[in-house]
CSV table of C-alpha atoms in Angstrom, one decimal:
chain,number,residue,atom,x,y,z
A,13,MET,CA,122.9,79.9,85.9
A,14,ALA,CA,122.0,76.2,85.9
A,15,THR,CA,119.9,75.2,88.8
A,16,ARG,CA,119.6,72.0,90.6
A,17,GLY,CA,115.9,72.7,91.5
A,18,GLY,CA,114.6,73.6,88.1
A,19,ASP,CA,113.2,70.3,87.0
A,20,ARG,CA,112.3,68.3,90.1
A,21,SER,CA,109.4,66.2,91.2
A,22,LEU,CA,106.3,67.6,93.0
A,23,LEU,CA,107.6,66.2,96.3
A,24,ARG,CA,110.9,68.0,95.8
A,25,ARG,CA,109.2,71.3,95.1
A,26,ILE,CA,107.0,70.9,98.2
A,27,ASN,CA,110.2,70.4,100.2
A,28,LEU,CA,111.8,73.4,98.7
A,29,LEU,CA,108.9,75.6,99.8
A,30,ALA,CA,108.8,74.1,103.3
A,31,THR,CA,112.5,74.7,103.7
A,32,LEU,CA,112.2,78.3,102.3
A,33,ARG,CA,109.5,79.0,104.8
A,34,ALA,CA,111.6,77.7,107.6
A,35,ALA,CA,114.4,80.1,106.6
A,36,ARG,CA,112.4,83.3,106.9
A,37,ASP,CA,112.7,83.7,110.7
A,38,ALA,CA,116.4,83.2,111.2
A,39,PRO,CA,119.6,81.6,109.7
A,40,ARG,CA,119.5,77.8,110.4
A,41,THR,CA,121.8,74.8,110.1
A,42,ILE,CA,121.0,71.8,108.0
A,43,ALA,CA,120.1,69.9,111.1
A,44,ALA,CA,117.7,72.6,112.1
A,45,PHE,CA,116.0,72.6,108.7
A,46,ALA,CA,115.7,68.8,108.9
A,47,GLY,CA,114.0,69.1,112.3
A,48,LEU,CA,111.6,71.7,111.1
A,49,THR,CA,110.6,70.1,107.9
A,50,GLY,CA,110.7,66.4,108.9
A,51,LEU,CA,113.3,65.6,106.3
A,52,SER,CA,116.3,63.4,106.9
A,53,ARG,CA,119.6,65.3,107.2
A,54,THR,CA,120.7,64.1,103.8
A,55,ALA,CA,117.5,65.2,102.1
A,56,ALA,CA,117.5,68.5,103.9
A,57,GLU,CA,121.0,69.2,102.8
A,58,ALA,CA,120.1,68.5,99.2
A,59,VAL,CA,117.1,70.8,99.4
A,60,VAL,CA,119.1,73.6,101.0
A,61,LEU,CA,121.7,73.3,98.3
A,62,ASP,CA,119.0,73.5,95.6
A,63,LEU,CA,117.7,76.7,97.2
A,64,VAL,CA,121.3,78.1,97.3
A,65,ASP,CA,121.7,77.3,93.6
A,66,LEU,CA,118.4,79.0,92.8
A,67,GLY,CA,119.5,82.0,94.8
A,68,TRP,CA,116.9,81.9,97.6
A,69,LEU,CA,119.4,81.0,100.4
A,70,ILE,CA,123.0,81.9,101.1
A,71,GLY,CA,125.5,80.5,103.5
A,72,ASP,CA,125.9,83.0,106.3
A,73,GLY,CA,129.3,82.2,107.8
A,74,GLN,CA,130.1,79.7,110.5
A,75,GLY,CA,127.8,79.2,113.4
A,76,GLY,CA,129.4,78.4,116.7
A,77,HIS,CA,128.4,75.6,119.1
A,78,PRO,CA,129.6,74.6,122.6
A,79,GLY,CA,131.0,71.2,121.6
A,80,ALA,CA,134.3,70.3,119.9
A,81,GLY,CA,134.7,69.8,116.2
A,82,ARG,CA,133.8,71.8,113.1
A,83,PRO,CA,131.0,74.5,113.6
A,84,ALA,CA,127.8,73.9,111.7
A,85,ARG,CA,127.2,76.2,108.7
A,86,HIS,CA,124.1,78.4,108.8
A,87,TYR,CA,122.0,79.3,105.8
A,88,ARG,CA,119.8,82.4,105.6
A,89,LEU,CA,117.1,83.7,103.3
A,90,ARG,CA,118.6,86.0,100.7
A,91,SER,CA,116.1,88.7,101.7
A,92,GLU,CA,118.0,91.3,99.7
A,93,ALA,CA,117.2,89.5,96.4
A,94,GLY,CA,113.7,91.1,96.2
A,95,THR,CA,112.1,94.4,97.0
A,96,LEU,CA,108.5,95.1,98.1
A,97,LEU,CA,106.6,98.4,98.0
A,98,GLY,CA,103.7,99.3,100.3
A,99,VAL,CA,101.8,102.5,99.6
A,100,ASP,CA,99.1,104.3,101.6
A,101,VAL,CA,97.0,106.3,99.1
A,102,GLY,CA,95.0,108.6,101.3
A,103,PRO,CA,92.8,111.5,100.2
A,104,HIS,CA,95.3,114.0,101.7
A,105,ASN,CA,98.6,112.2,102.1
A,106,ILE,CA,100.7,109.5,100.4
A,107,VAL,CA,103.0,107.2,102.5
A,108,ALA,CA,105.3,104.7,100.8
A,109,THR,CA,107.4,102.0,102.6
A,110,VAL,CA,110.1,99.8,100.9
A,111,ALA,CA,111.0,96.4,102.4
A,112,ASP,CA,113.0,93.3,101.7
A,113,LEU,CA,111.7,89.7,101.4
A,114,ARG,CA,111.6,89.3,105.2
A,115,GLY,CA,109.4,92.4,105.5
A,116,GLU,CA,112.2,94.5,107.0
A,117,PRO,CA,111.6,98.2,106.2
A,118,LEU,CA,114.4,99.7,104.2
A,119,GLY,CA,113.1,103.2,103.5
A,120,SER,CA,110.0,105.3,103.6
A,121,ALA,CA,108.6,108.6,102.3
A,122,TYR,CA,105.7,110.9,102.9
A,123,ARG,CA,104.1,113.5,100.8
A,124,ALA,CA,100.9,115.6,100.9
A,125,VAL,CA,98.5,115.2,98.0
A,126,PRO,CA,98.4,118.4,96.0
A,127,SER,CA,95.1,120.3,96.1
A,128,ALA,CA,94.6,119.6,92.4
A,129,ALA,CA,94.4,115.9,93.2
A,130,THR,CA,91.6,116.3,95.8
A,131,ALA,CA,89.4,118.2,93.4
A,132,SER,CA,85.7,117.6,93.4
A,133,ALA,CA,83.9,115.9,90.5
A,134,ALA,CA,82.9,119.3,89.2
A,135,THR,CA,86.6,120.0,88.2
A,136,ASP,CA,88.9,118.3,85.7
A,137,SER,CA,88.9,114.8,87.1
A,138,ALA,CA,91.5,113.7,84.6
A,139,SER,CA,93.9,116.4,85.8
A,140,ALA,CA,93.2,115.3,89.4
A,141,VAL,CA,94.1,111.7,88.6
A,142,ARG,CA,97.3,112.7,86.9
A,143,SER,CA,98.3,114.9,89.8
A,144,ARG,CA,97.7,112.1,92.4
A,145,ASP,CA,99.4,109.5,90.2
A,146,ALA,CA,102.5,111.8,89.9
A,147,THR,CA,102.5,112.2,93.7
A,148,ILE,CA,102.3,108.4,94.2
A,149,LEU,CA,105.2,107.9,91.8
A,150,ALA,CA,107.3,110.6,93.4
A,151,THR,CA,106.7,109.3,96.9
A,152,ALA,CA,107.5,105.7,95.9
A,153,SER,CA,110.6,106.8,94.1
A,154,GLN,CA,111.8,108.8,97.1
A,155,ALA,CA,111.3,105.8,99.4
A,156,LEU,CA,113.1,103.5,97.0
A,157,GLU,CA,116.0,106.0,96.7
A,158,LYS,CA,116.3,106.0,100.5
A,159,ALA,CA,116.4,102.2,100.4
A,160,GLY,CA,119.1,102.1,97.7
A,161,ARG,CA,116.6,100.5,95.2
A,162,THR,CA,114.8,101.4,92.0
A,163,LEU,CA,111.4,100.6,90.6
A,164,SER,CA,112.9,97.9,88.4
A,165,ASP,CA,113.8,96.0,91.7
A,166,VAL,CA,110.2,95.9,92.9
A,167,TRP,CA,108.5,92.5,92.8
A,168,VAL,CA,105.1,93.5,94.1
A,169,THR,CA,103.4,96.7,95.2
A,170,ALA,CA,100.5,96.6,97.5
A,171,VAL,CA,98.3,99.7,98.0
A,172,GLY,CA,95.8,100.8,100.7
A,173,VAL,CA,92.9,103.0,99.7
A,174,PRO,CA,90.0,104.5,101.6
A,175,GLY,CA,87.3,102.5,99.9
A,176,ILE,CA,85.7,99.1,99.6
A,177,VAL,CA,87.9,96.8,97.5
A,178,HIS,CA,86.6,93.6,95.9
A,179,ARG,CA,88.4,91.4,93.4
A,180,GLY,CA,91.2,93.9,92.9
A,181,ARG,CA,88.9,96.9,92.1
A,182,VAL,CA,87.7,99.8,94.1
A,183,GLU,CA,83.9,99.2,94.4
A,184,GLN,CA,83.0,102.1,96.5
A,185,VAL,CA,85.0,105.0,97.9
A,186,VAL,CA,84.6,106.2,101.5
A,187,GLN,CA,85.3,109.8,100.6
A,188,ARG,CA,84.2,110.7,97.1
A,189,LYS,CA,86.1,113.9,96.9
A,190,GLY,CA,89.4,112.9,95.4
A,191,GLY,CA,88.7,109.3,96.0
A,192,PRO,CA,90.4,106.4,94.1
A,193,GLU,CA,89.0,105.2,90.8
A,194,PRO,CA,87.9,101.6,90.2
A,195,ASP,CA,90.8,100.9,87.8
A,196,LEU,CA,93.5,102.2,90.1
A,197,ALA,CA,95.4,98.9,90.3
A,198,ALA,CA,95.6,98.6,86.5
A,199,ARG,CA,96.8,102.2,86.1
A,200,LEU,CA,99.4,101.8,88.9
A,201,ARG,CA,100.7,98.6,87.3
A,202,THR,CA,101.4,100.5,84.2
A,203,LEU,CA,102.9,103.4,86.1
A,204,LEU,CA,105.1,101.4,88.4
A,205,GLY,CA,105.9,98.4,86.1
A,206,CYS,CA,105.1,95.6,88.5
A,207,PRO,CA,102.1,93.7,89.9
A,208,VAL,CA,99.8,95.9,92.1
A,209,LEU,CA,97.5,94.6,94.8
A,210,LEU,CA,94.7,96.8,96.3
A,211,GLU,CA,93.2,96.6,99.8
A,212,ASN,CA,91.1,98.8,102.1
A,213,ASP,CA,93.4,100.9,104.2
A,214,CYS,CA,91.8,100.1,107.5
A,215,ASN,CA,92.1,96.4,106.7
A,216,LEU,CA,95.8,96.8,106.0
A,217,ALA,CA,96.3,98.8,109.3
A,218,ALA,CA,94.6,95.9,111.2
A,219,VAL,CA,97.0,93.4,109.5
A,220,ALA,CA,100.0,95.6,110.4
A,221,GLU,CA,99.0,95.9,114.1
A,222,HIS,CA,98.7,92.1,114.2
A,223,TRP,CA,102.0,91.6,112.4
A,224,CYS,CA,104.3,94.2,114.0
A,225,GLY,CA,102.2,96.5,116.2
A,226,VAL,CA,100.4,96.5,119.5
A,227,ALA,CA,98.2,93.5,118.6
A,228,GLN,CA,100.9,90.9,117.8
A,229,ASP,CA,99.5,88.3,120.3
A,230,VAL,CA,95.8,89.1,119.5
A,231,ASP,CA,93.8,87.1,117.1
A,232,ASP,CA,90.5,89.0,117.4
A,233,MET,CA,90.8,92.7,117.1
A,234,VAL,CA,89.1,95.8,115.7
A,235,PHE,CA,91.2,98.6,114.1
A,236,VAL,CA,89.5,102.0,114.1
A,237,HIS,CA,90.9,104.9,112.0
A,238,SER,CA,90.1,108.3,113.5
A,239,GLY,CA,91.1,111.2,111.4
A,240,ASN,CA,89.5,113.2,108.6
A,241,ARG,CA,87.1,110.2,108.5
A,242,THR,CA,86.3,107.3,110.8
A,243,SER,CA,86.4,103.7,109.5
A,244,ALA,CA,87.3,100.2,110.7
A,245,GLY,CA,89.0,96.9,109.8
A,246,LEU,CA,88.5,93.5,111.5
A,247,LEU,CA,90.8,90.7,112.3
A,248,LEU,CA,89.1,87.5,113.4
A,249,GLY,CA,90.8,84.3,114.2
A,250,GLY,CA,94.1,85.8,113.3
A,251,ARG,CA,92.9,86.5,109.7
A,252,LEU,CA,91.7,89.6,108.0
A,253,TYR,CA,87.9,89.6,107.7
A,254,ARG,CA,86.6,91.3,104.6
A,255,GLY,CA,83.1,90.0,104.3
A,256,HIS,CA,81.6,88.5,101.2
A,257,ALA,CA,82.1,91.8,99.1
A,258,GLY,CA,84.9,93.5,101.0
A,259,GLY,CA,82.7,95.9,103.1
A,260,ALA,CA,83.2,94.4,106.6
A,261,GLY,CA,83.7,97.1,109.2
A,262,GLU,CA,82.1,100.0,107.2
A,263,ILE,CA,79.4,100.7,109.8
A,264,GLY,CA,80.1,104.4,109.5
A,265,ALA,CA,77.9,104.3,106.4
A,266,LEU,CA,74.9,104.0,108.8
A,267,ALA,CA,74.1,107.5,109.8
A,268,LYS,CA,72.7,106.6,113.2
A,269,VAL,CA,76.0,105.2,114.3
A,270,GLY,CA,77.2,108.8,114.4
A,271,TRP,CA,80.7,108.6,113.0
A,272,ALA,CA,80.0,111.0,110.2
A,273,ASP,CA,78.6,113.6,112.6
A,274,ALA,CA,81.1,113.2,115.4
A,275,PRO,CA,83.7,115.7,113.9
A,276,SER,CA,81.0,118.4,114.0
A,277,ARG,CA,81.3,118.3,117.8
A,278,LEU,CA,84.8,119.6,117.5
A,279,GLU,CA,84.1,122.0,114.7
A,280,ALA,CA,81.3,123.6,116.8
A,281,LEU,CA,83.9,125.2,119.1
A,282,ARG,CA,84.9,128.7,118.1
A,283,VAL,CA,88.6,129.7,118.6
A,284,GLU,CA,89.3,133.4,118.4
A,285,GLY,CA,86.1,133.9,116.5
A,286,ARG,CA,86.6,131.2,113.9
A,287,VAL,CA,86.2,127.4,113.6
A,288,GLY,CA,89.1,125.9,115.4
A,289,SER,CA,91.1,123.0,114.0
A,290,ARG,CA,91.0,119.6,115.7
A,291,GLU,CA,94.5,120.2,117.0
A,292,GLU,CA,93.6,123.5,118.6
A,293,VAL,CA,90.5,122.0,120.3
A,294,PHE,CA,92.5,119.0,121.7
A,295,ALA,CA,95.2,121.4,122.9
A,296,LEU,CA,92.6,123.6,124.7
A,297,ALA,CA,91.0,120.5,126.2
A,298,ALA,CA,94.4,119.4,127.5
A,299,GLN,CA,94.7,122.8,129.2
A,300,GLY,CA,91.4,122.3,130.9
A,301,ASP,CA,89.2,124.7,128.9
A,302,ASP,CA,85.7,123.8,129.8
A,303,GLU,CA,84.1,124.2,126.4
A,304,ALA,CA,86.9,122.3,124.7
A,305,VAL,CA,86.7,119.5,127.2
A,306,ALA,CA,82.9,119.3,126.5
A,307,ALA,CA,83.5,119.2,122.7
A,308,VAL,CA,86.1,116.4,123.0
A,309,ASP,CA,83.8,114.5,125.3
A,310,ALA,CA,81.0,114.8,122.8
A,311,PHE,CA,83.3,113.7,120.0
A,312,SER,CA,84.5,110.7,122.0
A,313,GLN,CA,81.0,109.7,122.7
A,314,GLY,CA,80.1,109.7,119.1
A,315,LEU,CA,83.2,107.7,118.1
A,316,ALA,CA,82.7,105.2,121.0
A,317,PHE,CA,79.2,104.4,120.0
A,318,GLY,CA,80.3,102.9,116.6
A,319,ILE,CA,83.2,101.2,118.2
A,320,ALA,CA,80.9,99.6,120.8
A,321,ALA,CA,78.5,98.4,118.1
A,322,LEU,CA,81.4,96.6,116.3
A,323,ALA,CA,82.8,95.3,119.6
A,324,LEU,CA,79.4,93.9,120.7
A,325,ALA,CA,79.0,92.2,117.3
A,326,VAL,CA,82.3,90.5,117.0
A,327,ASP,CA,83.6,90.4,120.6
A,328,PRO,CA,87.2,91.3,120.0
A,329,ARG,CA,90.0,91.0,122.5
A,330,MET,CA,91.4,94.4,121.6
A,331,VAL,CA,90.4,97.7,119.9
A,332,VAL,CA,93.3,99.6,118.3
A,333,VAL,CA,92.8,103.2,117.5
A,334,GLY,CA,94.9,104.9,114.8
A,335,GLY,CA,94.8,107.9,112.5
A,336,GLY,CA,95.6,111.5,113.0
A,337,ASN,CA,93.4,112.1,116.1
A,338,ILE,CA,95.6,109.8,118.3
A,339,ARG,CA,98.1,112.6,118.5
A,340,ALA,CA,95.8,114.1,121.1
A,341,GLY,CA,96.8,111.2,123.4
A,342,GLU,CA,95.0,110.8,126.7
A,343,THR,CA,92.9,114.0,126.0
A,344,LEU,CA,91.0,111.9,123.6
A,345,LEU,CA,91.6,108.4,124.8
A,346,LYS,CA,90.5,108.9,128.4
A,347,PRO,CA,86.9,109.8,127.5
A,348,LEU,CA,86.9,107.4,124.6
A,349,ARG,CA,87.8,104.4,126.8
A,350,ARG,CA,85.2,105.5,129.4
A,351,TYR,CA,82.4,105.6,126.8
A,352,ILE,CA,83.5,102.3,125.2
A,353,ASP,CA,83.4,100.7,128.6
A,354,GLU,CA,80.0,102.1,129.3
A,355,PHE,CA,78.5,101.1,126.0
A,356,THR,CA,80.0,97.5,126.1
A,357,TYR,CA,79.4,96.9,129.8
A,358,SER,CA,83.2,96.8,130.2
A,359,ARG,CA,83.5,93.6,128.1
A,360,ILE,CA,86.4,94.9,126.0
A,361,PRO,CA,89.6,94.2,127.9
A,362,ALA,CA,91.9,96.7,126.0
A,363,VAL,CA,91.7,99.9,124.0
A,364,GLU,CA,95.2,100.6,122.6
A,365,VAL,CA,96.8,103.2,120.5
A,366,SER,CA,98.5,102.2,117.3
A,367,SER,CA,102.3,102.1,117.7
A,368,LEU,CA,103.0,102.4,114.0
A,369,CYS,CA,102.1,106.1,113.5
A,370,ASN,CA,101.5,107.0,109.9
A,371,GLN,CA,103.0,103.8,108.5
A,372,SER,CA,100.4,101.3,109.7
A,373,VAL,CA,98.7,101.1,106.2
A,374,SER,CA,102.0,100.9,104.2
A,375,LEU,CA,103.4,98.3,106.5
A,376,GLY,CA,100.2,96.3,106.3
A,377,ALA,CA,100.6,96.6,102.5
A,378,ILE,CA,104.1,95.0,102.8
A,379,ARG,CA,102.5,92.1,104.7
A,380,LEU,CA,99.9,91.7,102.0
A,381,ALA,CA,102.7,91.6,99.4
A,382,LEU,CA,104.6,89.0,101.4
A,383,ASP,CA,101.5,86.8,101.7
A,384,ALA,CA,100.9,87.2,98.0
A,385,ILE,CA,104.4,85.9,97.2
A,386,ASP,CA,103.9,83.0,99.5
A,387,GLU,CA,100.6,82.1,97.9
A,388,PHE,CA,102.1,82.4,94.4
A,389,LEU,CA,105.0,80.0,95.4
A,390,GLU,CA,102.5,77.6,96.9
A,391,SER,CA,100.5,77.6,93.6
A,392,ALA,CA,103.7,77.2,91.6
A,393,VAL,CA,104.6,74.1,93.5
A,394,SER,CA,101.7,72.2,91.9
A,395,THR,CA,101.4,74.1,88.6
A,396,ALA,CA,104.9,75.2,87.5
A,397,ALA,CA,107.6,73.0,85.8
A,398,GLY,CA,110.1,74.2,88.3
A,399,PHE,CA,110.5,76.2,91.5
A,400,PRO,CA,110.5,79.9,90.7
A,401,PRO,CA,113.8,81.7,91.1
A,402,PRO,CA,114.0,84.9,93.2
A,403,GLN,CA,113.6,87.3,90.2
A,404,ALA,CA,111.0,90.0,89.6
A,405,ALA,CA,110.1,88.4,86.3
A,406,ALA,CA,109.0,85.2,87.9
A,407,PHE,CA,106.3,87.0,89.9
A,408,SER,CA,105.0,89.3,87.1
A,409,ALA,CA,101.6,87.6,87.1
A,410,ILE,CA,101.1,87.7,90.9
A,411,ASP,CA,98.1,90.0,90.7
A,412,ALA,CA,96.2,88.1,88.1
A,413,GLY,CA,92.7,87.5,89.4
A,414,ALA,CA,93.6,89.2,92.7
A,415,GLU,CA,90.8,89.3,95.3
A,416,GLY,CA,92.1,92.7,96.6
């Protein structure tokens, strides 16, 4: 298809991007685009028609208005033109979410990682890698099938992992048993056939909470994952804070913080003569069992100490707690809030529970993919001969030199 925007001046490409960004929130009229971009109505109309010819925008019927005369036509982002994939690669579970170009979820899937993929270094590590890769592919394919899409439709895949990510590589894993390998992004690019971006899972969860979770109006927040491990991600000034080498928030590596030892407080409780699961201990505590209440209190204290250390260092407006342990509800949160208040002198105004359940990381990955597309388009404005069309091939180099 011949395009009107394929060989335009730098100024025209700048206007194309500005108009495209204005179309992401809602369908708009030519007059609305002109008002948002500062273009004249005539110039705005020309830019909108360029984006229609390219395939980025589509006329969305007639928009009504209270006055007489012909209703103004609205144009919307053709969000169905592209597909994004967000994957949470945890040591025990894989979660995949498929979304369109507005970030609207279209389908999701969840699978447990086979025991072969969580093998220790003493076993066949190559077999473990193959097993986990097969699970990632199967989970992604299932989510895509639910969304009515295929792998060939995916523009970008973003992946959250439990490790320190720097310049697109896993520099250090949080949990060495079954942890991701440094070259995970390159291997998944071959497996999935599209650009792959990596990021720490807690960082992505923090991004998701700010984007579509309980921290949407909060620019300074700490996300704490509490499950089989404890880890954290930071959002400062409305932006993800990684630190100079990607390790911001990993205070659990410091033994004296107590995060590594905190689960032992729950495991110390015997249930019917054996070590009880966390779920059993929380359930007994909810029923008022004295020993279980004491175990949960001790666990909460250990968890709260590290959270308080982070809170006192960065002074966030909110702490969001996610991960499997939040299923315990107030049984965990009540003592946790009490200890956080005690350790921080009640300076933290809110401790909230994630509203995104097990999709916080995969949704944060979708947001990462959207931001990567936007950055790629912004770069293309000044470096490409024409404005990229909404086709997967146009974004095939999006992960080149990725910072993770």
